[in-house]
mmCIF file of C-alpha atoms in Angstrom:
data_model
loop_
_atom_site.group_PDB
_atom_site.id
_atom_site.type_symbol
_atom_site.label_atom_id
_atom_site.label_comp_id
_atom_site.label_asym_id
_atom_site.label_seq_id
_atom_site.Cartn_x
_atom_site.Cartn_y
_atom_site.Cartn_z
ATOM 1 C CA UNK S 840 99.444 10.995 -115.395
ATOM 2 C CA UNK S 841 98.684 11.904 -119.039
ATOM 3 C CA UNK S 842 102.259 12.739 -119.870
ATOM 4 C CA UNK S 843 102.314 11.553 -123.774
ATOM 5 C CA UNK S 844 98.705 13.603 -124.415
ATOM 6 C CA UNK S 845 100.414 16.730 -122.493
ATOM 7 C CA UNK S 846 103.388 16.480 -124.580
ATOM 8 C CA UNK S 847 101.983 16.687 -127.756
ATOM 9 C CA UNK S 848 99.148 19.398 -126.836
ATOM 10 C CA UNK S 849 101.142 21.447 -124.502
ATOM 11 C CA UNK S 850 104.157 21.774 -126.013
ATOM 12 C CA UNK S 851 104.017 20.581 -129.768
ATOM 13 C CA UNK S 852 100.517 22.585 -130.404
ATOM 14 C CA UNK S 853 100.476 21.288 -133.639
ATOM 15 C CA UNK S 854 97.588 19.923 -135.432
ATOM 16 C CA UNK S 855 99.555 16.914 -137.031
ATOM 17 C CA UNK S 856 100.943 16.024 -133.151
ATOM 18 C CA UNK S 857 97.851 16.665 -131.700
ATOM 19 C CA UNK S 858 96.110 14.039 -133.940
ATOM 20 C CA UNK S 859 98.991 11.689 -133.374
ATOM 21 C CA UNK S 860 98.367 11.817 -129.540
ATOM 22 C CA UNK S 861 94.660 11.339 -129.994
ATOM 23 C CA UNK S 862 95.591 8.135 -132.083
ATOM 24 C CA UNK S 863 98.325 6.984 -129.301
ATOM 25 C CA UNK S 864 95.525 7.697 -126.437
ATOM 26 C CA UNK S 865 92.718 5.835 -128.400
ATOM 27 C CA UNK S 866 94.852 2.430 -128.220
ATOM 28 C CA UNK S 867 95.694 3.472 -124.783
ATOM 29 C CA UNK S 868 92.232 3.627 -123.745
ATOM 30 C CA UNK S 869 91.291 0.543 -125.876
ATOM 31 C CA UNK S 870 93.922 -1.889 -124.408
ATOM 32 C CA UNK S 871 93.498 -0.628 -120.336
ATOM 33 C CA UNK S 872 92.321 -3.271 -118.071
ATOM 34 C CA UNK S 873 89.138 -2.730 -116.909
ATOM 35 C CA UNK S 874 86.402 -0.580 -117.793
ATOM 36 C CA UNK S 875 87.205 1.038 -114.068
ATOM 37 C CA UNK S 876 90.883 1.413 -115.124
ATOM 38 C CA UNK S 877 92.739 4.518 -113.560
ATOM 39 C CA UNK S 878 93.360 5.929 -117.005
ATOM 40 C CA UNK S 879 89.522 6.801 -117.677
ATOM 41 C CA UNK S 880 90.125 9.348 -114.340
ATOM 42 C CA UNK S 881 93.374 10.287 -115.402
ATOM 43 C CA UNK S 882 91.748 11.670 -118.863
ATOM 44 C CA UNK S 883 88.688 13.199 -117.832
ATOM 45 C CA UNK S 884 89.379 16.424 -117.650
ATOM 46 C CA UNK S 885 91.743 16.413 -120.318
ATOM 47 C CA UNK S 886 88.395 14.630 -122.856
ATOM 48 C CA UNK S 887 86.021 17.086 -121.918
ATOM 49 C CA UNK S 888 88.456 19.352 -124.593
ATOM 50 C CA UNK S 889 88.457 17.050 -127.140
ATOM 51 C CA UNK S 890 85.202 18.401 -128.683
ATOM 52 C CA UNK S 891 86.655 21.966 -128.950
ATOM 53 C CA UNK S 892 89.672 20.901 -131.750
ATOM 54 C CA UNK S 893 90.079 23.581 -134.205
ATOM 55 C CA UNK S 894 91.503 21.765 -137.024
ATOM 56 C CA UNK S 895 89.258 19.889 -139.051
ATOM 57 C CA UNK S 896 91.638 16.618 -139.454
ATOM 58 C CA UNK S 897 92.740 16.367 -136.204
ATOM 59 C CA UNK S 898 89.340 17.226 -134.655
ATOM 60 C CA UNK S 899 87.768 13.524 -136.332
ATOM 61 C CA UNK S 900 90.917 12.096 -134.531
ATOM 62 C CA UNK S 901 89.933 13.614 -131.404
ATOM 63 C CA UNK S 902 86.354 12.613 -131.933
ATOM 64 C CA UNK S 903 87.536 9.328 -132.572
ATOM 65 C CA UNK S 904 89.074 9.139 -129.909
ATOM 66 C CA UNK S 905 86.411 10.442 -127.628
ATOM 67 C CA UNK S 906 84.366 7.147 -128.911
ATOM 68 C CA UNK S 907 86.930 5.217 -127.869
ATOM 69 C CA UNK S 908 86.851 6.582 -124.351
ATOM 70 C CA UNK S 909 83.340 6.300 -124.036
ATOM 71 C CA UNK S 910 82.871 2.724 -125.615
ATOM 72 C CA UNK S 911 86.214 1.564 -122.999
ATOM 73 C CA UNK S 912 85.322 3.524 -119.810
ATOM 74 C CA UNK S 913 82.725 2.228 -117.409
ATOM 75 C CA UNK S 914 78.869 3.656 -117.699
ATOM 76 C CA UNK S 915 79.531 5.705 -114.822
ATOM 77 C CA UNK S 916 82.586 7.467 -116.366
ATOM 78 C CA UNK S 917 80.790 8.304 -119.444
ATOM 79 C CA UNK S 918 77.549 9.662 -117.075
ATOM 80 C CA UNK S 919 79.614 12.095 -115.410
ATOM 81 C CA UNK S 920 81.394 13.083 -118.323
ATOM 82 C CA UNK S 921 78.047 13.635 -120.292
ATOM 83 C CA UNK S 922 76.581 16.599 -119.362
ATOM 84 C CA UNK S 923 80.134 18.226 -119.625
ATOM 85 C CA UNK S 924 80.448 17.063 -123.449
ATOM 86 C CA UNK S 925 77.245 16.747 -125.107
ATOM 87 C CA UNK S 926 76.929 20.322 -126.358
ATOM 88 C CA UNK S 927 79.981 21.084 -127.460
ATOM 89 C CA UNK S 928 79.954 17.566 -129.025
ATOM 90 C CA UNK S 929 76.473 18.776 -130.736
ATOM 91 C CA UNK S 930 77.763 21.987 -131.434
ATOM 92 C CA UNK S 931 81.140 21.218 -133.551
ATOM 93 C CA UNK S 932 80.928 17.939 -134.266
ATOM 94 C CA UNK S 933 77.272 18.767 -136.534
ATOM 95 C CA UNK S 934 78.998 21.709 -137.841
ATOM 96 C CA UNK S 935 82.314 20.147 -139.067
ATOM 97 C CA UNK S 936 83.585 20.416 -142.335
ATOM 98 C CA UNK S 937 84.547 16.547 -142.989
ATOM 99 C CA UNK S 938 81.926 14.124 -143.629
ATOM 100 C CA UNK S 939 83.934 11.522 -141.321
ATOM 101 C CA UNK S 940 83.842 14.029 -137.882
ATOM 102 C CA UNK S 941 80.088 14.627 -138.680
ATOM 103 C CA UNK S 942 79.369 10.571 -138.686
ATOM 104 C CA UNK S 943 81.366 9.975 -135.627
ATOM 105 C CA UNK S 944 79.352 12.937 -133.508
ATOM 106 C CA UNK S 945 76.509 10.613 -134.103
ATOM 107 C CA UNK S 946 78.608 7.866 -133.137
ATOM 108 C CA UNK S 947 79.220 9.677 -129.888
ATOM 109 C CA UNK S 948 75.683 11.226 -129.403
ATOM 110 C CA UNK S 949 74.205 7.318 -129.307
ATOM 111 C CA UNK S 950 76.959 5.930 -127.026
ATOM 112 C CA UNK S 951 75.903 8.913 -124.829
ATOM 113 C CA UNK S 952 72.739 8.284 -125.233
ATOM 114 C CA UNK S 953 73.050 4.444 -124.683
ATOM 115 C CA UNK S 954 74.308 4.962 -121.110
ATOM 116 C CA UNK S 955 70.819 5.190 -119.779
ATOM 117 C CA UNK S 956 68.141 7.652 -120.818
ATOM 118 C CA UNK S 957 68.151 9.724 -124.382
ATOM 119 C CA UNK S 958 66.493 12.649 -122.427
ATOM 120 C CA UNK S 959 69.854 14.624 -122.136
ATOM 121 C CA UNK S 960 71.275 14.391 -125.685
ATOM 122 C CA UNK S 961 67.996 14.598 -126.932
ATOM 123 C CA UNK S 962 67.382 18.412 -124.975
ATOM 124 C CA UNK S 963 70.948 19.450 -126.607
ATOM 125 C CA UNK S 964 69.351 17.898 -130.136
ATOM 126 C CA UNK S 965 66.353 20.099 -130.037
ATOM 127 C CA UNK S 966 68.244 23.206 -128.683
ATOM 128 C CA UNK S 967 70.681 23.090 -131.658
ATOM 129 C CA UNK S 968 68.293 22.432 -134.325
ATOM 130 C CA UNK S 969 65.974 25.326 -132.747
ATOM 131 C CA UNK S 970 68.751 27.691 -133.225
ATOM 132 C CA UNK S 971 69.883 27.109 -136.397
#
């Protein structure tokens, strides 16, 4: 169970603890066993939020750690988590404020895109960019 994640969002809801657990989870994720560990499933709900940050600091912690996830977890993780992600991931991480969040997205948009085809990312790509 994600207990030290759920402390520090739950019941902390602030920014600075927020990024803290984000930092904590990112060695967590980095150190697990296997790429099949049982802490890639007991996350994935809780990552699919991790896009959606508000605050601009802790949101290229969360991103960070998001990469971390995704570089740690086995491809099939990372498929299933994909289609959940990749907009929102377009959507803020394009958008943020800090030059470090916006490198990172594309950090995350070519591990996502690395997992087999580009076809998905690259539909979210052309949606955004059509919009704005």
């Amino acid at each position: 169970m994600p207990h030290v994640f759920l402390y520090f969002y739950a019941f902390l809801k602030s920014w600075k603890a927020r990024q803290q657990a984000y930092e904590e989870l990112s060695r967590k994720f980095r150190i697990a066993d296997s790429p099949k560990d049982n802490i890639f499933w007991d996350y994935f709900e809780t990552v699919k939020n991790f896009p959606l940050e508000a605050n601009a600091v802790a949101q290229e912690a969360a991103i960070s750690c998001l990469i971390a996830y995704l570089e740690c977890c086995d491809a099939s993780i990372g498929k299933k988590l994909r289609p959940e992600i990749t907009t929102y991931v377009i959507e803020k991480g394009l958008s943020a404020i800090k030059a470090g969040t916006r490198t990172k997205t594309f950090e995350v948009l070519m591990i996502l895109i690395e997992l087999d085809v580009a076809e998905p990312v690259v539909t979210e790509l052309t949606a955004f960019f059509t919009h704005k």
